[in-house]
Amino acid sequence: MSEAEIDRIVLLSEPLPEQTRDTLIDRVDRTTFACVDGSPRLFPAGLNATLACGVGDCTDLALLRAEVLCRNGVPARPVHGIMVWDTEAFRTNALHVEILGKGVAVHDWVELGDGRTMGAYEGNPVVRCVKIGEGVCFQPLFEALGYL
């Protein structure tokens, strides 16, 4: 990561005075969400492009959030799994397949040290995210290709 990218992450994660952990987590959730365009991609844009150009998908968002949270002392890690939803009740432009009225896609989100999640459609009763593993989807492939 370049010094400019590190500065941007520090700026995103600069805590407010007397900020509680939950307030920080909420702030990181909102602030980082605004850093990505959410356009579906076959490969992650990478933190460089996310910070410089505001592009990225769930993979880039999960990596950015985990980085900012960890830099602020909040245990967090990216995880991946399958996202399933009712296509009549929820619409998305995510790359997915539809099977018998259900949308299915791979998805990345953040798991906090206390077990809570960020980016797994919390509070949306028609979307379910099922964790499959640690790290982002296809992480070994993306690392081999130089995307991560």
PDB file of C-alpha atoms in Angstrom:
ATOM      1  CA  MET A   1       0.000   0.000   0.000  1.00  0.00           C
ATOM      2  CA  SER A   2       1.263   3.471  -0.827  1.00  0.00           C
ATOM      3  CA  GLU A   3       1.634   6.204   1.770  1.00  0.00           C
ATOM      4  CA  ALA A   4      -1.341   8.088   0.268  1.00  0.00           C
ATOM      5  CA  GLU A   5      -3.562   5.004   0.641  1.00  0.00           C
ATOM      6  CA  ILE A   6      -2.448   4.530   4.227  1.00  0.00           C
ATOM      7  CA  ASP A   7      -3.221   8.205   4.912  1.00  0.00           C
ATOM      8  CA  ARG A   8      -6.717   7.769   3.425  1.00  0.00           C
ATOM      9  CA  ILE A   9      -7.347   4.707   5.615  1.00  0.00           C
ATOM     10  CA  VAL A  10      -6.138   6.615   8.667  1.00  0.00           C
ATOM     11  CA  LEU A  11      -8.430   9.520   7.745  1.00  0.00           C
ATOM     12  CA  LEU A  12     -11.376   7.133   7.352  1.00  0.00           C
ATOM     13  CA  SER A  13     -10.622   5.568  10.695  1.00  0.00           C
ATOM     14  CA  GLU A  14      -9.710   8.608  12.752  1.00  0.00           C
ATOM     15  CA  PRO A  15     -11.771   8.173  15.929  1.00  0.00           C
ATOM     16  CA  LEU A  16     -13.956  10.913  17.278  1.00  0.00           C
ATOM     17  CA  PRO A  17     -13.278  12.127  20.823  1.00  0.00           C
ATOM     18  CA  GLU A  18     -14.841   9.861  23.451  1.00  0.00           C
ATOM     19  CA  GLN A  19     -16.234   7.628  20.737  1.00  0.00           C
ATOM     20  CA  THR A  20     -17.651   4.289  21.846  1.00  0.00           C
ATOM     21  CA  ARG A  21     -16.750   1.121  19.991  1.00  0.00           C
ATOM     22  CA  ASP A  22     -20.301   0.735  18.632  1.00  0.00           C
ATOM     23  CA  THR A  23     -20.294   4.333  17.419  1.00  0.00           C
ATOM     24  CA  LEU A  24     -16.979   3.717  15.674  1.00  0.00           C
ATOM     25  CA  ILE A  25     -18.288   0.516  14.068  1.00  0.00           C
ATOM     26  CA  ASP A  26     -21.392   2.347  12.827  1.00  0.00           C
ATOM     27  CA  ARG A  27     -19.276   5.210  11.488  1.00  0.00           C
ATOM     28  CA  VAL A  28     -16.933   2.821   9.652  1.00  0.00           C
ATOM     29  CA  ASP A  29     -19.967   1.020   8.196  1.00  0.00           C
ATOM     30  CA  ARG A  30     -21.439   4.239   6.773  1.00  0.00           C
ATOM     31  CA  THR A  31     -18.173   5.891   5.741  1.00  0.00           C
ATOM     32  CA  THR A  32     -16.698   2.906   3.932  1.00  0.00           C
ATOM     33  CA  PHE A  33     -19.981   2.103   2.158  1.00  0.00           C
ATOM     34  CA  ALA A  34     -19.709   5.544   0.549  1.00  0.00           C
ATOM     35  CA  CYS A  35     -16.222   4.586  -0.771  1.00  0.00           C
ATOM     36  CA  VAL A  36     -17.471   1.937  -3.218  1.00  0.00           C
ATOM     37  CA  ASP A  37     -19.773   2.114  -6.224  1.00  0.00           C
ATOM     38  CA  GLY A  38     -21.119  -1.421  -5.738  1.00  0.00           C
ATOM     39  CA  SER A  39     -20.907  -2.306  -9.416  1.00  0.00           C
ATOM     40  CA  PRO A  40     -20.660  -6.065  -9.912  1.00  0.00           C
ATOM     41  CA  ARG A  41     -17.237  -7.288 -11.015  1.00  0.00           C
ATOM     42  CA  LEU A  42     -15.581 -10.600 -11.700  1.00  0.00           C
ATOM     43  CA  PHE A  43     -12.427  -9.403  -9.906  1.00  0.00           C
ATOM     44  CA  PRO A  44     -11.975  -7.004  -6.985  1.00  0.00           C
ATOM     45  CA  ALA A  45     -10.943  -3.446  -7.842  1.00  0.00           C
ATOM     46  CA  GLY A  46      -8.399  -3.463  -4.995  1.00  0.00           C
ATOM     47  CA  LEU A  47      -7.870  -0.971  -2.187  1.00  0.00           C
ATOM     48  CA  ASN A  48      -5.814   1.294  -4.466  1.00  0.00           C
ATOM     49  CA  ALA A  49      -8.715   1.831  -6.885  1.00  0.00           C
ATOM     50  CA  THR A  50     -11.310   1.873  -4.108  1.00  0.00           C
ATOM     51  CA  LEU A  51      -9.553   4.683  -2.266  1.00  0.00           C
ATOM     52  CA  ALA A  52      -8.451   6.630  -5.340  1.00  0.00           C
ATOM     53  CA  CYS A  53     -11.534   6.265  -7.559  1.00  0.00           C
ATOM     54  CA  GLY A  54     -14.418   5.165  -5.353  1.00  0.00           C
ATOM     55  CA  VAL A  55     -14.880   1.844  -7.120  1.00  0.00           C
ATOM     56  CA  GLY A  56     -15.400  -1.568  -5.619  1.00  0.00           C
ATOM     57  CA  ASP A  57     -17.827  -4.336  -4.803  1.00  0.00           C
ATOM     58  CA  CYS A  58     -18.489  -6.422  -1.698  1.00  0.00           C
ATOM     59  CA  THR A  59     -14.962  -7.843  -1.784  1.00  0.00           C
ATOM     60  CA  ASP A  60     -13.328  -4.419  -1.799  1.00  0.00           C
ATOM     61  CA  LEU A  61     -15.750  -3.166   0.835  1.00  0.00           C
ATOM     62  CA  ALA A  62     -15.052  -6.105   3.160  1.00  0.00           C
ATOM     63  CA  LEU A  63     -11.284  -5.666   2.812  1.00  0.00           C
ATOM     64  CA  LEU A  64     -11.491  -1.906   3.422  1.00  0.00           C
ATOM     65  CA  ARG A  65     -13.772  -2.273   6.443  1.00  0.00           C
ATOM     66  CA  ALA A  66     -11.617  -4.951   8.042  1.00  0.00           C
ATOM     67  CA  GLU A  67      -8.498  -2.808   7.534  1.00  0.00           C
ATOM     68  CA  VAL A  68     -10.056   0.322   9.057  1.00  0.00           C
ATOM     69  CA  LEU A  69     -11.597  -1.537  11.998  1.00  0.00           C
ATOM     70  CA  CYS A  70      -8.383  -3.411  12.821  1.00  0.00           C
ATOM     71  CA  ARG A  71      -6.373  -0.179  12.684  1.00  0.00           C
ATOM     72  CA  ASN A  72      -8.753   1.142  15.343  1.00  0.00           C
ATOM     73  CA  GLY A  73      -8.369  -1.862  17.620  1.00  0.00           C
ATOM     74  CA  VAL A  74     -11.646  -3.559  16.664  1.00  0.00           C
ATOM     75  CA  PRO A  75     -11.073  -7.239  15.837  1.00  0.00           C
ATOM     76  CA  ALA A  76     -12.513  -7.799  12.356  1.00  0.00           C
ATOM     77  CA  ARG A  77     -11.866 -10.073   9.404  1.00  0.00           C
ATOM     78  CA  PRO A  78     -13.310 -10.534   5.942  1.00  0.00           C
ATOM     79  CA  VAL A  79     -15.355 -13.696   5.434  1.00  0.00           C
ATOM     80  CA  HIS A  80     -17.133 -15.152   2.430  1.00  0.00           C
ATOM     81  CA  GLY A  81     -20.176 -17.186   1.706  1.00  0.00           C
ATOM     82  CA  ILE A  82     -23.390 -17.474  -0.223  1.00  0.00           C
ATOM     83  CA  MET A  83     -26.109 -14.852  -0.287  1.00  0.00           C
ATOM     84  CA  VAL A  84     -29.661 -16.095  -0.952  1.00  0.00           C
ATOM     85  CA  TRP A  85     -32.751 -13.925  -1.368  1.00  0.00           C
ATOM     86  CA  ASP A  86     -36.341 -13.923  -2.547  1.00  0.00           C
ATOM     87  CA  THR A  87     -36.261 -12.340  -6.024  1.00  0.00           C
ATOM     88  CA  GLU A  88     -39.795 -10.990  -5.626  1.00  0.00           C
ATOM     89  CA  ALA A  89     -38.909  -9.059  -2.466  1.00  0.00           C
ATOM     90  CA  PHE A  90     -35.279  -8.011  -3.095  1.00  0.00           C
ATOM     91  CA  ARG A  91     -33.552  -6.644  -6.187  1.00  0.00           C
ATOM     92  CA  THR A  92     -29.817  -6.360  -6.789  1.00  0.00           C
ATOM     93  CA  ASN A  93     -27.458  -5.883  -9.693  1.00  0.00           C
ATOM     94  CA  ALA A  94     -24.991  -8.342  -8.134  1.00  0.00           C
ATOM     95  CA  LEU A  95     -23.696 -11.113 -10.372  1.00  0.00           C
ATOM     96  CA  HIS A  96     -26.034 -13.986  -9.471  1.00  0.00           C
ATOM     97  CA  VAL A  97     -28.158 -16.849 -10.672  1.00  0.00           C
ATOM     98  CA  GLU A  98     -31.885 -17.277 -10.109  1.00  0.00           C
ATOM     99  CA  ILE A  99     -33.250 -20.661  -9.128  1.00  0.00           C
ATOM    100  CA  LEU A 100     -36.931 -21.259  -8.337  1.00  0.00           C
ATOM    101  CA  GLY A 101     -37.569 -17.654  -7.304  1.00  0.00           C
ATOM    102  CA  LYS A 102     -34.366 -17.355  -5.275  1.00  0.00           C
ATOM    103  CA  GLY A 103     -31.325 -15.271  -6.133  1.00  0.00           C
ATOM    104  CA  VAL A 104     -27.973 -16.858  -5.263  1.00  0.00           C
ATOM    105  CA  ALA A 105     -24.567 -15.145  -5.303  1.00  0.00           C
ATOM    106  CA  VAL A 106     -21.154 -15.373  -3.696  1.00  0.00           C
ATOM    107  CA  HIS A 107     -20.689 -12.544  -1.197  1.00  0.00           C
ATOM    108  CA  ASP A 108     -18.038 -11.099   1.106  1.00  0.00           C
ATOM    109  CA  TRP A 109     -18.662  -9.314   4.397  1.00  0.00           C
ATOM    110  CA  VAL A 110     -16.936  -8.586   7.715  1.00  0.00           C
ATOM    111  CA  GLU A 111     -17.150 -10.631  10.874  1.00  0.00           C
ATOM    112  CA  LEU A 112     -16.351  -8.711  14.055  1.00  0.00           C
ATOM    113  CA  GLY A 113     -14.510 -10.277  16.973  1.00  0.00           C
ATOM    114  CA  ASP A 114     -17.724 -10.399  19.016  1.00  0.00           C
ATOM    115  CA  GLY A 115     -19.543 -12.396  16.316  1.00  0.00           C
ATOM    116  CA  ARG A 116     -21.541  -9.531  14.807  1.00  0.00           C
ATOM    117  CA  THR A 117     -21.376  -8.945  11.066  1.00  0.00           C
ATOM    118  CA  MET A 118     -21.109  -5.925   8.807  1.00  0.00           C
ATOM    119  CA  GLY A 119     -22.260  -6.178   5.214  1.00  0.00           C
ATOM    120  CA  ALA A 120     -24.314  -9.384   5.515  1.00  0.00           C
ATOM    121  CA  TYR A 121     -27.636  -7.578   4.980  1.00  0.00           C
ATOM    122  CA  GLU A 122     -28.300  -7.421   8.704  1.00  0.00           C
ATOM    123  CA  GLY A 123     -31.926  -6.630   9.447  1.00  0.00           C
ATOM    124  CA  ASN A 124     -33.186  -7.580   5.983  1.00  0.00           C
ATOM    125  CA  PRO A 125     -35.503 -10.572   6.480  1.00  0.00           C
ATOM    126  CA  VAL A 126     -35.558 -11.593   2.800  1.00  0.00           C
ATOM    127  CA  VAL A 127     -31.765 -11.891   2.449  1.00  0.00           C
ATOM    128  CA  ARG A 128     -29.707 -14.610   4.104  1.00  0.00           C
ATOM    129  CA  CYS A 129     -25.913 -14.819   4.074  1.00  0.00           C
ATOM    130  CA  VAL A 130     -24.342 -18.170   4.904  1.00  0.00           C
ATOM    131  CA  LYS A 131     -20.660 -18.104   5.843  1.00  0.00           C
ATOM    132  CA  ILE A 132     -18.465 -20.622   4.043  1.00  0.00           C
ATOM    133  CA  GLY A 133     -14.984 -19.529   5.063  1.00  0.00           C
ATOM    134  CA  GLU A 134     -12.430 -16.957   6.173  1.00  0.00           C
ATOM    135  CA  GLY A 135     -11.060 -14.302   3.825  1.00  0.00           C
ATOM    136  CA  VAL A 136     -12.789 -13.120   0.682  1.00  0.00           C
ATOM    137  CA  CYS A 137     -14.214 -15.408  -2.020  1.00  0.00           C
ATOM    138  CA  PHE A 138     -11.541 -16.797  -4.313  1.00  0.00           C
ATOM    139  CA  GLN A 139      -8.811 -15.056  -2.263  1.00  0.00           C
ATOM    140  CA  PRO A 140      -6.013 -17.473  -3.285  1.00  0.00           C
ATOM    141  CA  LEU A 141      -6.874 -16.915  -6.965  1.00  0.00           C
ATOM    142  CA  PHE A 142      -6.976 -13.119  -6.591  1.00  0.00           C
ATOM    143  CA  GLU A 143      -3.645 -13.157  -4.744  1.00  0.00           C
ATOM    144  CA  ALA A 144      -2.040 -15.310  -7.451  1.00  0.00           C
ATOM    145  CA  LEU A 145      -3.271 -12.899 -10.130  1.00  0.00           C
ATOM    146  CA  GLY A 146      -1.994  -9.884  -8.170  1.00  0.00           C
ATOM    147  CA  TYR A 147      -5.398  -8.381  -7.383  1.00  0.00           C
ATOM    148  CA  LEU A 148      -4.888  -8.611  -3.592  1.00  0.00           C
TER     149      LEU A 148
END
